[in-house]
Short mmCIF file of C-alpha atoms in Angstrom, two decimals:
data_model
loop_
_atom_site.label_atom_id
_atom_site.label_comp_id
_atom_site.label_asym_id
_atom_site.label_seq_id
_atom_site.Cartn_x
_atom_site.Cartn_y
_atom_site.Cartn_z
CA MET N 1 0.00 0.00 0.00
CA THR N 2 1.43 3.37 -1.03
CA ALA N 3 1.71 6.39 1.25
CA GLN N 4 -1.09 8.01 -0.75
CA GLU N 5 -3.38 5.04 -0.05
CA TRP N 6 -2.48 5.02 3.65
CA LEU N 7 -3.71 8.60 3.85
CA LEU N 8 -6.68 8.48 1.47
CA ILE N 9 -8.35 5.23 2.50
CA PRO N 10 -8.92 6.08 6.21
CA LEU N 11 -10.02 9.65 5.39
CA LEU N 12 -12.39 8.51 2.66
CA ALA N 13 -13.81 5.73 4.84
CA LEU N 14 -14.40 8.14 7.73
CA THR N 15 -16.11 10.66 5.46
CA LEU N 16 -18.35 7.94 4.03
CA VAL N 17 -19.29 6.79 7.54
CA VAL N 18 -20.38 10.33 8.50
CA LEU N 19 -22.41 10.60 5.28
CA THR N 20 -24.02 7.27 6.15
CA LEU N 21 -25.06 8.73 9.51
CA PHE N 22 -26.78 11.63 7.74
CA SER N 23 -28.63 9.18 5.48
CA ALA N 24 -29.57 7.08 8.50
CA ASN N 25 -31.00 10.22 10.11
CA LEU N 26 -33.33 10.72 7.13
CA ALA N 27 -34.31 7.05 7.27
CA THR N 28 -35.05 7.35 10.99
CA LEU N 29 -37.31 10.34 10.47
CA SER N 30 -39.11 8.55 7.63
CA LEU N 31 -39.70 5.48 9.79
CA ALA N 32 -40.90 7.65 12.66
CA ARG N 33 -43.32 9.37 10.29
CA LEU N 34 -44.67 5.96 9.29
CA PHE N 35 -44.80 4.16 12.62
CA ALA N 36 -44.60 6.62 15.52
CA PRO N 37 -48.07 7.24 17.00
CA ARG N 38 -49.82 10.48 16.22
CA ARG N 39 -49.86 13.12 18.95
CA ALA N 40 -53.06 14.95 19.77
CA LEU N 41 -52.75 18.72 19.85
CA ALA N 42 -54.89 20.35 22.49
CA SER N 43 -56.92 23.42 21.50
CA ALA N 44 -58.62 25.74 23.99
CA ALA N 45 -62.02 27.33 23.53
CA LEU N 46 -61.31 31.05 23.17
CA ASP N 47 -63.38 33.48 25.22
CA PRO N 48 -64.49 36.26 22.81
CA GLU N 49 -64.38 38.75 25.68
CA ARG N 50 -60.84 37.89 26.77
CA LEU N 51 -58.86 37.39 23.56
CA PRO N 52 -55.16 38.27 23.99
CA GLU N 53 -53.54 41.05 22.03
CA VAL N 54 -51.56 39.76 19.05
CA LEU N 55 -48.66 41.52 17.38
CA VAL N 56 -48.22 40.61 13.71
CA GLN N 57 -44.74 41.33 12.37
CA LEU N 58 -44.14 41.58 8.62
CA PRO N 59 -40.37 41.82 7.89
CA LEU N 60 -39.61 43.15 4.39
CA TYR N 61 -36.54 44.13 2.42
CA ASN N 62 -36.92 45.65 -1.05
CA GLU N 63 -40.23 43.84 -1.57
CA GLY N 64 -42.58 46.79 -1.96
CA GLU N 65 -44.76 45.18 -4.62
CA LEU N 66 -45.85 42.54 -2.10
CA ILE N 67 -46.90 44.76 0.81
CA GLY N 68 -50.34 45.70 -0.58
CA PRO N 69 -51.64 42.12 -0.93
CA LEU N 70 -49.96 41.17 2.35
CA LEU N 71 -51.81 43.87 4.30
CA GLU N 72 -55.06 42.79 2.68
CA HIS N 73 -54.53 39.34 4.17
CA MET N 74 -53.80 40.92 7.56
CA ALA N 75 -57.03 42.93 7.37
CA ALA N 76 -58.92 39.70 6.63
CA LEU N 77 -57.70 37.96 9.81
CA ASP N 78 -60.56 36.98 12.08
CA TRP N 79 -59.43 38.84 15.19
CA PRO N 80 -60.81 41.95 16.94
CA ARG N 81 -59.21 45.08 15.49
CA GLU N 82 -58.54 46.54 18.94
CA ARG N 83 -56.59 43.36 19.85
CA LEU N 84 -54.56 43.21 16.62
CA HIS N 85 -51.38 45.25 16.10
CA VAL N 86 -49.61 44.97 12.75
CA GLN N 87 -46.00 46.06 12.18
CA VAL N 88 -44.49 46.47 8.73
CA LEU N 89 -40.75 46.08 9.42
CA ASP N 90 -39.38 47.50 6.20
CA ASP N 91 -35.60 47.82 5.98
CA SER N 92 -35.76 48.59 2.24
CA THR N 93 -33.04 50.58 0.53
CA ASP N 94 -34.87 51.10 -2.76
CA ASP N 95 -38.21 52.67 -3.72
CA SER N 96 -40.06 49.86 -1.92
CA LEU N 97 -40.22 52.04 1.18
CA ALA N 98 -42.51 54.53 -0.59
CA LEU N 99 -44.79 51.67 -1.65
CA SER N 100 -44.92 50.45 1.95
CA GLU N 101 -45.79 53.93 3.19
CA GLN N 102 -48.67 54.16 0.73
CA ALA N 103 -49.97 50.67 1.53
CA VAL N 104 -49.78 51.28 5.28
CA ALA N 105 -51.67 54.58 4.90
CA ARG N 106 -54.43 52.84 2.94
CA ALA N 107 -54.71 49.99 5.45
CA ARG N 108 -54.80 52.42 8.38
CA ALA N 109 -57.54 54.43 6.70
CA ALA N 110 -59.51 51.19 6.30
CA GLY N 111 -59.39 50.59 10.04
CA LEU N 112 -56.34 48.32 10.46
CA ARG N 113 -54.07 49.15 13.40
CA VAL N 114 -50.79 49.14 11.53
CA GLU N 115 -47.47 50.99 11.75
CA LEU N 116 -44.38 51.17 9.58
CA ILE N 117 -40.97 50.76 11.20
CA HIS N 118 -37.97 51.57 9.01
CA ARG N 119 -34.37 51.19 10.16
CA ARG N 120 -31.69 53.19 8.40
CA GLU N 121 -29.05 50.60 9.34
CA ARG N 122 -29.91 46.95 8.71
CA THR N 123 -28.18 45.72 11.87
CA ALA N 124 -28.59 41.95 12.44
CA PHE N 125 -30.78 41.78 9.30
CA LYS N 126 -34.16 40.06 9.82
CA ALA N 127 -33.42 39.22 13.46
CA GLY N 128 -32.65 42.87 14.15
CA ALA N 129 -35.87 44.02 12.50
CA LEU N 130 -37.96 41.60 14.57
CA ALA N 131 -36.20 42.65 17.77
CA ALA N 132 -36.73 46.35 16.97
CA GLY N 133 -40.42 45.71 16.44
CA LEU N 134 -40.79 43.97 19.78
CA GLU N 135 -39.49 47.09 21.52
CA CYS N 136 -42.52 48.99 20.17
CA SER N 137 -45.16 46.61 21.49
CA GLU N 138 -46.08 44.77 24.66
CA ALA N 139 -48.37 42.17 23.06
CA PRO N 140 -47.97 38.71 24.67
CA LEU N 141 -48.27 36.83 21.35
CA VAL N 142 -46.32 37.50 18.15
CA ALA N 143 -47.23 36.19 14.68
CA ILE N 144 -44.64 36.43 11.89
CA PHE N 145 -45.18 36.34 8.12
CA ASP N 146 -42.76 36.88 5.26
CA ALA N 147 -43.92 39.15 2.46
CA ASP N 148 -45.21 36.43 0.12
CA PHE N 149 -47.33 34.56 2.70
CA ALA N 150 -51.12 34.56 2.62
CA PRO N 151 -52.55 33.26 5.93
CA PRO N 152 -56.20 32.18 5.96
CA PRO N 153 -58.66 34.30 7.98
CA ASP N 154 -58.86 31.73 10.80
CA PHE N 155 -55.07 31.53 11.24
CA LEU N 156 -54.97 33.34 14.60
CA ARG N 157 -58.06 31.60 15.92
CA ARG N 158 -56.48 28.18 15.36
CA THR N 159 -52.92 28.93 16.47
CA VAL N 160 -53.77 31.04 19.51
CA ALA N 161 -56.18 28.33 20.69
CA VAL N 162 -53.23 25.90 20.76
CA LEU N 163 -51.04 28.30 22.73
CA GLU N 164 -53.84 29.06 25.18
CA ALA N 165 -54.32 25.33 25.82
CA ASP N 166 -50.68 24.78 26.85
CA PRO N 167 -48.73 27.52 28.71
CA GLY N 168 -45.49 25.55 28.16
CA LEU N 169 -45.52 26.07 24.40
CA ALA N 170 -43.08 28.64 23.04
CA TYR N 171 -44.63 28.77 19.58
CA VAL N 172 -46.86 27.04 17.05
CA GLN N 173 -45.48 26.35 13.59
CA THR N 174 -47.87 25.77 10.69
CA ARG N 175 -47.26 24.11 7.33
CA TRP N 176 -46.32 25.99 4.18
CA ALA N 177 -48.35 25.55 1.01
CA HIS N 178 -47.29 26.65 -2.46
CA ARG N 179 -49.23 29.18 -4.53
CA ASN N 180 -47.16 28.64 -7.69
CA ARG N 181 -46.31 24.95 -7.39
CA GLY N 182 -47.21 24.22 -11.02
CA HIS N 183 -45.17 27.05 -12.52
CA SER N 184 -42.28 24.80 -13.64
CA LEU N 185 -40.38 21.64 -12.82
CA LEU N 186 -38.15 23.74 -10.55
CA THR N 187 -41.09 24.94 -8.44
CA ARG N 188 -42.54 21.41 -8.31
CA VAL N 189 -39.18 20.12 -7.10
CA GLN N 190 -39.02 22.83 -4.43
CA ALA N 191 -42.57 22.01 -3.36
CA ARG N 192 -41.65 18.32 -3.07
CA LEU N 193 -38.60 19.15 -0.92
CA LEU N 194 -40.57 21.49 1.35
CA ASP N 195 -43.47 19.04 1.62
CA ALA N 196 -40.98 16.38 2.72
CA HIS N 197 -39.62 18.78 5.32
CA PHE N 198 -43.04 19.61 6.77
CA ARG N 199 -45.01 16.40 6.22
CA VAL N 200 -42.18 14.02 7.10
CA GLU N 201 -39.41 15.74 9.07
CA GLN N 202 -41.44 18.24 11.10
CA GLU N 203 -44.24 15.74 11.69
CA ALA N 204 -41.75 13.05 12.76
CA ARG N 205 -40.01 15.39 15.19
CA TRP N 206 -43.36 16.39 16.62
CA ARG N 207 -44.36 12.74 17.13
CA LEU N 208 -41.00 11.88 18.72
CA GLY N 209 -41.19 14.79 21.15
CA LEU N 210 -38.17 16.52 19.58
CA PRO N 211 -38.11 20.31 19.16
CA VAL N 212 -39.91 21.35 15.98
CA PRO N 213 -37.77 24.13 14.49
CA PHE N 214 -39.47 27.43 13.77
CA ASN N 215 -39.38 28.08 10.02
CA GLY N 216 -39.12 31.86 10.21
CA THR N 217 -42.68 32.55 9.09
CA GLY N 218 -46.18 31.15 9.36
CA GLY N 219 -46.07 30.75 13.12
CA VAL N 220 -47.03 32.43 16.40
CA TRP N 221 -44.60 32.95 19.29
CA ARG N 222 -45.23 33.53 22.94
CA ARG N 223 -43.35 36.73 23.79
CA ALA N 224 -42.27 35.33 27.16
CA ALA N 225 -40.47 32.47 25.38
CA ILE N 226 -38.60 34.87 23.09
CA GLU N 227 -37.40 36.89 26.06
CA SER N 228 -36.59 33.81 28.15
CA ALA N 229 -34.40 32.43 25.35
CA GLY N 230 -32.44 35.67 25.07
CA GLY N 231 -34.27 37.29 22.16
CA TRP N 232 -33.47 37.37 18.47
CA HIS N 233 -29.79 36.98 17.56
CA GLY N 234 -28.27 38.04 14.25
CA ASP N 235 -25.06 36.01 14.45
CA THR N 236 -26.37 33.23 12.16
CA LEU N 237 -28.26 33.27 8.85
CA THR N 238 -31.04 31.12 10.34
CA GLU N 239 -32.19 33.24 13.27
CA ASP N 240 -35.42 31.22 13.42
CA LEU N 241 -33.67 27.89 14.03
CA ASP N 242 -31.30 29.54 16.52
CA LEU N 243 -34.06 31.06 18.67
CA SER N 244 -36.32 28.00 18.58
CA LEU N 245 -33.57 25.68 19.80
CA ARG N 246 -32.42 28.13 22.48
CA ALA N 247 -36.01 28.28 23.70
CA HIS N 248 -36.16 24.49 23.84
CA LEU N 249 -32.94 24.37 25.86
CA ARG N 250 -34.60 26.76 28.32
CA GLY N 251 -37.42 24.31 28.89
CA TRP N 252 -39.99 25.57 26.39
CA ARG N 253 -41.76 23.21 24.00
CA SER N 254 -43.06 23.69 20.46
CA ALA N 255 -46.09 22.51 18.51
CA PHE N 256 -46.57 21.64 14.85
CA LEU N 257 -50.01 22.36 13.44
CA GLY N 258 -49.67 20.40 10.21
CA GLY N 259 -53.33 20.67 9.33
CA LEU N 260 -53.13 24.45 8.92
CA GLU N 261 -51.63 25.52 5.59
CA VAL N 262 -50.28 28.98 4.83
CA PRO N 263 -49.73 29.54 1.08
CA ALA N 264 -46.50 31.18 -0.08
CA VAL N 265 -44.61 31.79 -3.32
CA LEU N 266 -41.68 29.64 -4.43
CA PRO N 267 -38.67 31.16 -6.24
CA THR N 268 -39.06 30.80 -10.00
CA SER N 269 -35.38 31.21 -10.94
CA THR N 270 -32.65 28.66 -10.28
CA ARG N 271 -30.29 31.39 -9.13
CA ALA N 272 -32.74 32.58 -6.48
CA TRP N 273 -33.32 29.02 -5.28
CA ARG N 274 -29.58 28.37 -5.11
CA ALA N 275 -29.09 31.57 -3.08
CA GLN N 276 -31.87 30.52 -0.71
CA GLN N 277 -30.36 27.07 -0.21
CA PHE N 278 -26.92 28.61 0.34
CA ARG N 279 -28.32 30.82 3.12
CA TRP N 280 -30.18 27.95 4.78
CA SER N 281 -27.18 25.59 4.54
CA LYS N 282 -24.76 28.12 5.97
CA GLY N 283 -27.20 29.13 8.70
CA PHE N 284 -27.72 25.54 9.81
CA ALA N 285 -23.96 24.96 9.95
CA GLN N 286 -23.53 28.17 11.95
CA CYS N 287 -26.20 27.01 14.40
CA PHE N 288 -24.44 23.65 14.68
CA LEU N 289 -21.21 25.36 15.72
CA LYS N 290 -23.03 27.71 18.09
CA LEU N 291 -25.56 25.38 19.68
CA ALA N 292 -24.11 21.85 19.57
CA PRO N 293 -22.09 22.41 22.79
CA MET N 294 -25.26 23.64 24.54
CA VAL N 295 -27.23 20.66 23.24
CA TRP N 296 -24.72 18.10 24.50
CA SER N 297 -24.36 19.78 27.89
CA SER N 298 -28.12 20.08 28.41
CA PRO N 299 -29.54 17.93 31.25
CA ARG N 300 -33.03 18.21 29.69
CA LEU N 301 -32.20 16.05 26.68
CA ALA N 302 -31.68 12.30 26.40
CA PRO N 303 -28.60 11.10 24.48
CA TRP N 304 -30.69 9.98 21.47
CA GLN N 305 -32.32 13.43 21.35
CA LYS N 306 -28.94 15.14 21.42
CA LEU N 307 -27.77 12.95 18.53
CA LEU N 308 -30.82 13.60 16.36
CA ILE N 309 -30.73 17.35 17.02
CA SER N 310 -27.01 17.46 16.18
CA LEU N 311 -27.55 15.54 12.93
CA GLU N 312 -30.37 17.96 12.06
CA LEU N 313 -28.13 21.00 12.53
CA ALA N 314 -25.16 19.44 10.74
CA GLN N 315 -27.12 17.84 7.85
CA PRO N 316 -26.18 20.56 5.28
CA LEU N 317 -22.51 19.76 5.90
CA ALA N 318 -23.19 16.62 3.86
CA PHE N 319 -22.57 18.76 0.75
CA LEU N 320 -19.09 19.69 1.97
CA LEU N 321 -18.33 16.09 2.93
CA GLY N 322 -19.72 14.88 -0.39
CA SER N 323 -17.42 17.24 -2.26
CA LEU N 324 -14.43 15.98 -0.28
CA CYS N 325 -15.51 12.40 -0.94
CA LEU N 326 -15.68 13.09 -4.66
CA LEU N 327 -12.21 14.63 -4.71
CA MET N 328 -10.70 11.81 -2.66
CA GLY N 329 -12.36 9.26 -4.94
CA LEU N 330 -10.75 10.59 -8.12
CA PRO N 331 -7.42 8.71 -7.62
CA PHE N 332 -9.38 5.46 -7.23
CA ILE N 333 -11.32 6.15 -10.43
CA ALA N 334 -8.05 6.86 -12.25
CA GLY N 335 -6.46 3.67 -10.89
CA ALA N 336 -3.74 5.61 -9.04
CA ALA N 337 -4.99 4.16 -5.74
CA VAL N 338 -6.65 0.87 -4.87
CA GLY N 339 -9.15 0.49 -2.05
CA GLY N 340 -9.43 -2.70 -0.01
CA PRO N 341 -12.56 -4.73 0.76
CA LEU N 342 -13.36 -2.67 3.86
CA LEU N 343 -13.45 0.60 1.92
CA GLY N 344 -15.52 -1.09 -0.75
CA THR N 345 -18.07 -2.26 1.81
CA VAL N 346 -18.29 1.19 3.38
CA ALA N 347 -18.67 2.83 -0.04
CA ILE N 348 -21.47 0.45 -1.10
CA THR N 349 -23.31 0.92 2.20
CA ALA N 350 -23.04 4.69 1.98
CA SER N 351 -24.16 4.69 -1.66
CA VAL N 352 -27.17 2.42 -1.16
CA LEU N 353 -28.40 4.18 1.97
CA GLY N 354 -27.57 7.54 0.40
CA LEU N 355 -30.03 6.75 -2.39
CA VAL N 356 -32.73 4.78 -0.60
CA ALA N 357 -33.11 7.15 2.38
CA PRO N 358 -33.69 10.36 0.36
CA VAL N 359 -36.02 8.58 -2.08
CA GLY N 360 -38.16 7.23 0.75
CA PHE N 361 -38.10 10.61 2.48
CA LEU N 362 -39.29 12.37 -0.67
CA LEU N 363 -41.94 9.78 -1.51
CA LEU N 364 -43.57 10.22 1.90
CA ALA N 365 -44.22 13.86 1.02
CA GLY N 366 -47.32 12.77 -0.92
CA HIS N 367 -48.58 11.45 -4.25
CA ALA N 368 -51.34 13.91 -5.12
CA GLY N 369 -50.10 14.39 -8.69
CA GLY N 370 -50.12 10.68 -9.52
CA ALA N 371 -47.32 8.13 -9.84
CA ARG N 372 -45.72 9.64 -12.96
CA GLU N 373 -45.61 13.18 -11.61
CA THR N 374 -44.36 11.94 -8.24
CA ALA N 375 -41.52 10.05 -9.94
CA ARG N 376 -40.58 13.17 -11.95
CA GLU N 377 -40.53 15.33 -8.84
CA VAL N 378 -38.49 12.84 -6.80
CA ALA N 379 -35.98 12.33 -9.60
CA GLY N 380 -35.79 16.08 -10.19
CA ALA N 381 -35.26 16.71 -6.49
CA LEU N 382 -32.37 14.21 -6.35
CA VAL N 383 -30.68 15.61 -9.46
CA LEU N 384 -31.15 19.34 -8.81
CA THR N 385 -30.19 19.03 -5.14
CA SER N 386 -26.99 17.29 -6.24
CA GLY N 387 -26.39 20.28 -8.50
CA LEU N 388 -26.11 22.46 -5.38
CA LEU N 389 -22.98 20.53 -4.38
CA LEU N 390 -20.53 23.38 -5.02
CA SER N 391 -22.68 26.19 -3.65
CA ASN N 392 -23.76 24.42 -0.47
CA ALA N 393 -20.27 23.02 0.10
CA ARG N 394 -18.99 26.59 0.03
CA ALA N 395 -21.73 27.54 2.49
CA GLY N 396 -20.58 24.85 4.92
CA ALA N 397 -16.91 25.76 4.50
CA GLU N 398 -17.62 29.46 5.13
CA ALA N 399 -19.54 28.58 8.29
CA LEU N 400 -16.72 26.38 9.60
CA LEU N 401 -14.16 29.08 8.84
CA GLY N 402 -16.25 31.78 10.52
CA HIS N 403 -16.70 33.82 7.35
CA ARG N 404 -19.57 36.29 7.78
CA SER N 405 -21.95 37.11 4.94
CA GLU N 406 -25.04 39.23 4.41
CA PHE N 407 -28.56 37.90 4.95
CA VAL N 408 -29.91 37.84 1.37
CA ARG N 409 -33.70 37.70 1.10
CA THR N 410 -34.97 35.19 -1.44
CA PRO N 411 -36.41 36.96 -4.53
CA LYS N 412 -39.62 35.32 -5.77
CA ARG N 413 -39.31 36.74 -9.27
CA GLN N 414 -36.56 37.47 -11.76
CA GLY N 415 -35.45 40.92 -12.75
CA GLY N 416 -34.39 44.03 -10.89
CA PRO N 417 -31.36 46.29 -11.23
CA GLY N 418 -28.28 44.38 -12.27
CA ALA N 419 -30.15 41.07 -12.51
CA ARG N 420 -28.89 40.29 -16.02
CA ARG N 421 -25.27 40.86 -15.01
CA ARG N 422 -25.62 38.72 -11.88
CA GLN N 423 -27.39 35.93 -13.79
CA TRP N 424 -24.52 35.51 -16.22
CA ARG N 425 -22.09 35.09 -13.35
CA GLY N 426 -24.09 32.12 -12.10
CA GLY N 427 -24.13 28.68 -13.64
CA LEU N 428 -20.58 28.69 -14.99
CA PRO N 429 -18.97 27.03 -11.93
CA GLU N 430 -21.50 24.19 -12.00
CA LEU N 431 -21.19 23.72 -15.76
CA ALA N 432 -17.39 23.74 -15.57
CA ALA N 433 -17.33 21.25 -12.69
CA GLY N 434 -19.89 18.98 -14.34
CA LEU N 435 -18.06 18.92 -17.69
CA ALA N 436 -14.66 18.43 -16.03
CA LEU N 437 -15.96 15.53 -13.94
CA LEU N 438 -17.66 13.96 -16.96
CA GLY N 439 -14.51 14.26 -19.09
CA PHE N 440 -12.29 12.86 -16.35
CA VAL N 441 -14.50 9.84 -15.78
CA LEU N 442 -14.91 9.09 -19.50
CA LEU N 443 -11.15 9.19 -19.96
CA GLN N 444 -10.25 7.17 -16.87
CA GLN N 445 -13.13 4.75 -16.20
CA PRO N 446 -16.25 5.24 -18.35
CA VAL N 447 -18.34 2.80 -16.33
CA ALA N 448 -18.06 5.15 -13.33
CA VAL N 449 -20.37 7.57 -15.17
CA ILE N 450 -23.26 5.37 -13.99
CA TYR N 451 -22.19 5.79 -10.37
CA LEU N 452 -21.76 9.56 -10.73
CA LEU N 453 -24.69 10.19 -13.09
CA VAL N 454 -26.83 12.04 -10.53
CA VAL N 455 -23.99 14.37 -9.49
CA ILE N 456 -22.85 15.09 -13.05
CA GLY N 457 -26.42 15.57 -14.23
CA GLY N 458 -27.18 17.82 -11.28
CA LEU N 459 -24.18 20.09 -11.84
CA LEU N 460 -24.88 20.39 -15.56
CA GLY N 461 -28.61 20.86 -14.96
CA VAL N 462 -28.28 23.59 -12.32
CA GLY N 463 -25.64 25.35 -14.42
CA ALA N 464 -27.74 25.19 -17.59
CA LEU N 465 -30.89 26.37 -15.82
CA GLN N 466 -29.09 29.42 -14.47
CA LEU N 467 -27.89 30.32 -17.96
CA ARG N 468 -31.42 29.79 -19.23
CA ASP N 469 -32.64 32.28 -16.60
CA ALA N 470 -30.17 34.81 -18.00
CA LEU N 471 -31.42 34.23 -21.54
CA LEU N 472 -35.03 34.78 -20.45
CA LEU N 473 -34.04 38.16 -19.01
CA ASP N 474 -32.87 39.16 -22.48
CA ARG N 475 -36.18 38.31 -24.15
CA PRO N 476 -38.89 40.98 -24.11
CA GLY N 477 -42.16 39.64 -22.85
CA GLU N 478 -40.64 36.74 -20.91
CA PRO N 479 -41.14 36.51 -17.11
CA GLY N 480 -38.71 38.79 -15.38
CA ALA N 481 -37.75 40.68 -18.52
#
């Protein structure tokens, strides 16, 4: 065995073992979703004369075109006007602020108790905006909606009833629905991934008694829990996950109201989706570094709970580990290194579980579109998610290295100043990596293309879709032009 093999084989085997643990985590959640007993969610009868005051916070950033419809949904909420306080937390730096001012004035004239809060400095990003809003209200309950969400009129009636029934609950999280699911294969893939998160992962965690992470929107918090946990922090890109886990470590519990859907808009461009996934991946990794020591030192959690929470926080690091695995595997593909039977067994186990676990996880998200459409969405989710390998690996690496980056809101449409220039910058790294990997494998060991087909196809697909987005921006009359 050469010195290169002495170094590569143990490192590659260890990396594959960790990836197998991540796949096993998905399999565990899927099995829990199938076999763990359902949990009843208590709901109190609300006294019409004693309804609590609710603060509704609407954080926005350069999303002025969405504020009008959003405030219409707030006005339609079935809650006494004197007990409802709406805050538009608009940190916009473009002409969106003027649109917010006009929309707020119209809503106030129509009888909605609403105020606009604008910060000149976007300190701590979304977390800072939410914290600033809390300083202007003393309401005991706080509902949060992103700009593209459209809660049903009975949203507060149903969520507040759950909080009133159990004083130990920090918040109630509802399930996202998708207003533009059928727009394209990309939006259907996103919907499948999010449905798997809510219908499988969140539901499984709820049934197992694990903390159900707050998803940043579509939920209602108890103000006392926010304050008890130390308030909103802006030191990670997933302030929602950070606060919800800190609240759990302080003894608060969470509830998942999966039967209540709140429609939202999915990104329609690949670049926007990739940016969203980058932010989520980096934020999760940042929370892992910040909170894992607290999780493992907590006397409130059993060892199996600590493990599952840690795997949840670290799951996006699978992209970084997968990239390292791919690089370390190149000498074996080229024949410059030879792995023994142990490495082969580990590699086969990791590969099989790495395919079966995500497929089962995605299938449990539902089959409403029929078998053919379900198969297309699952296959698309596997391929396009693999195409995020470079971007999400960079997200994990930046988190581990402590590199700070701006909180970038996810645009739900194409276009805007400089969009064409930014679009052309995207896609090239994925295309280059996909073509280089394909060429290398064809030259060295063509049969390995079968093994790497999903990764190569994903990189080429995500790269090509981003270039297609740029072409659409150049065509008059196309979406986003």
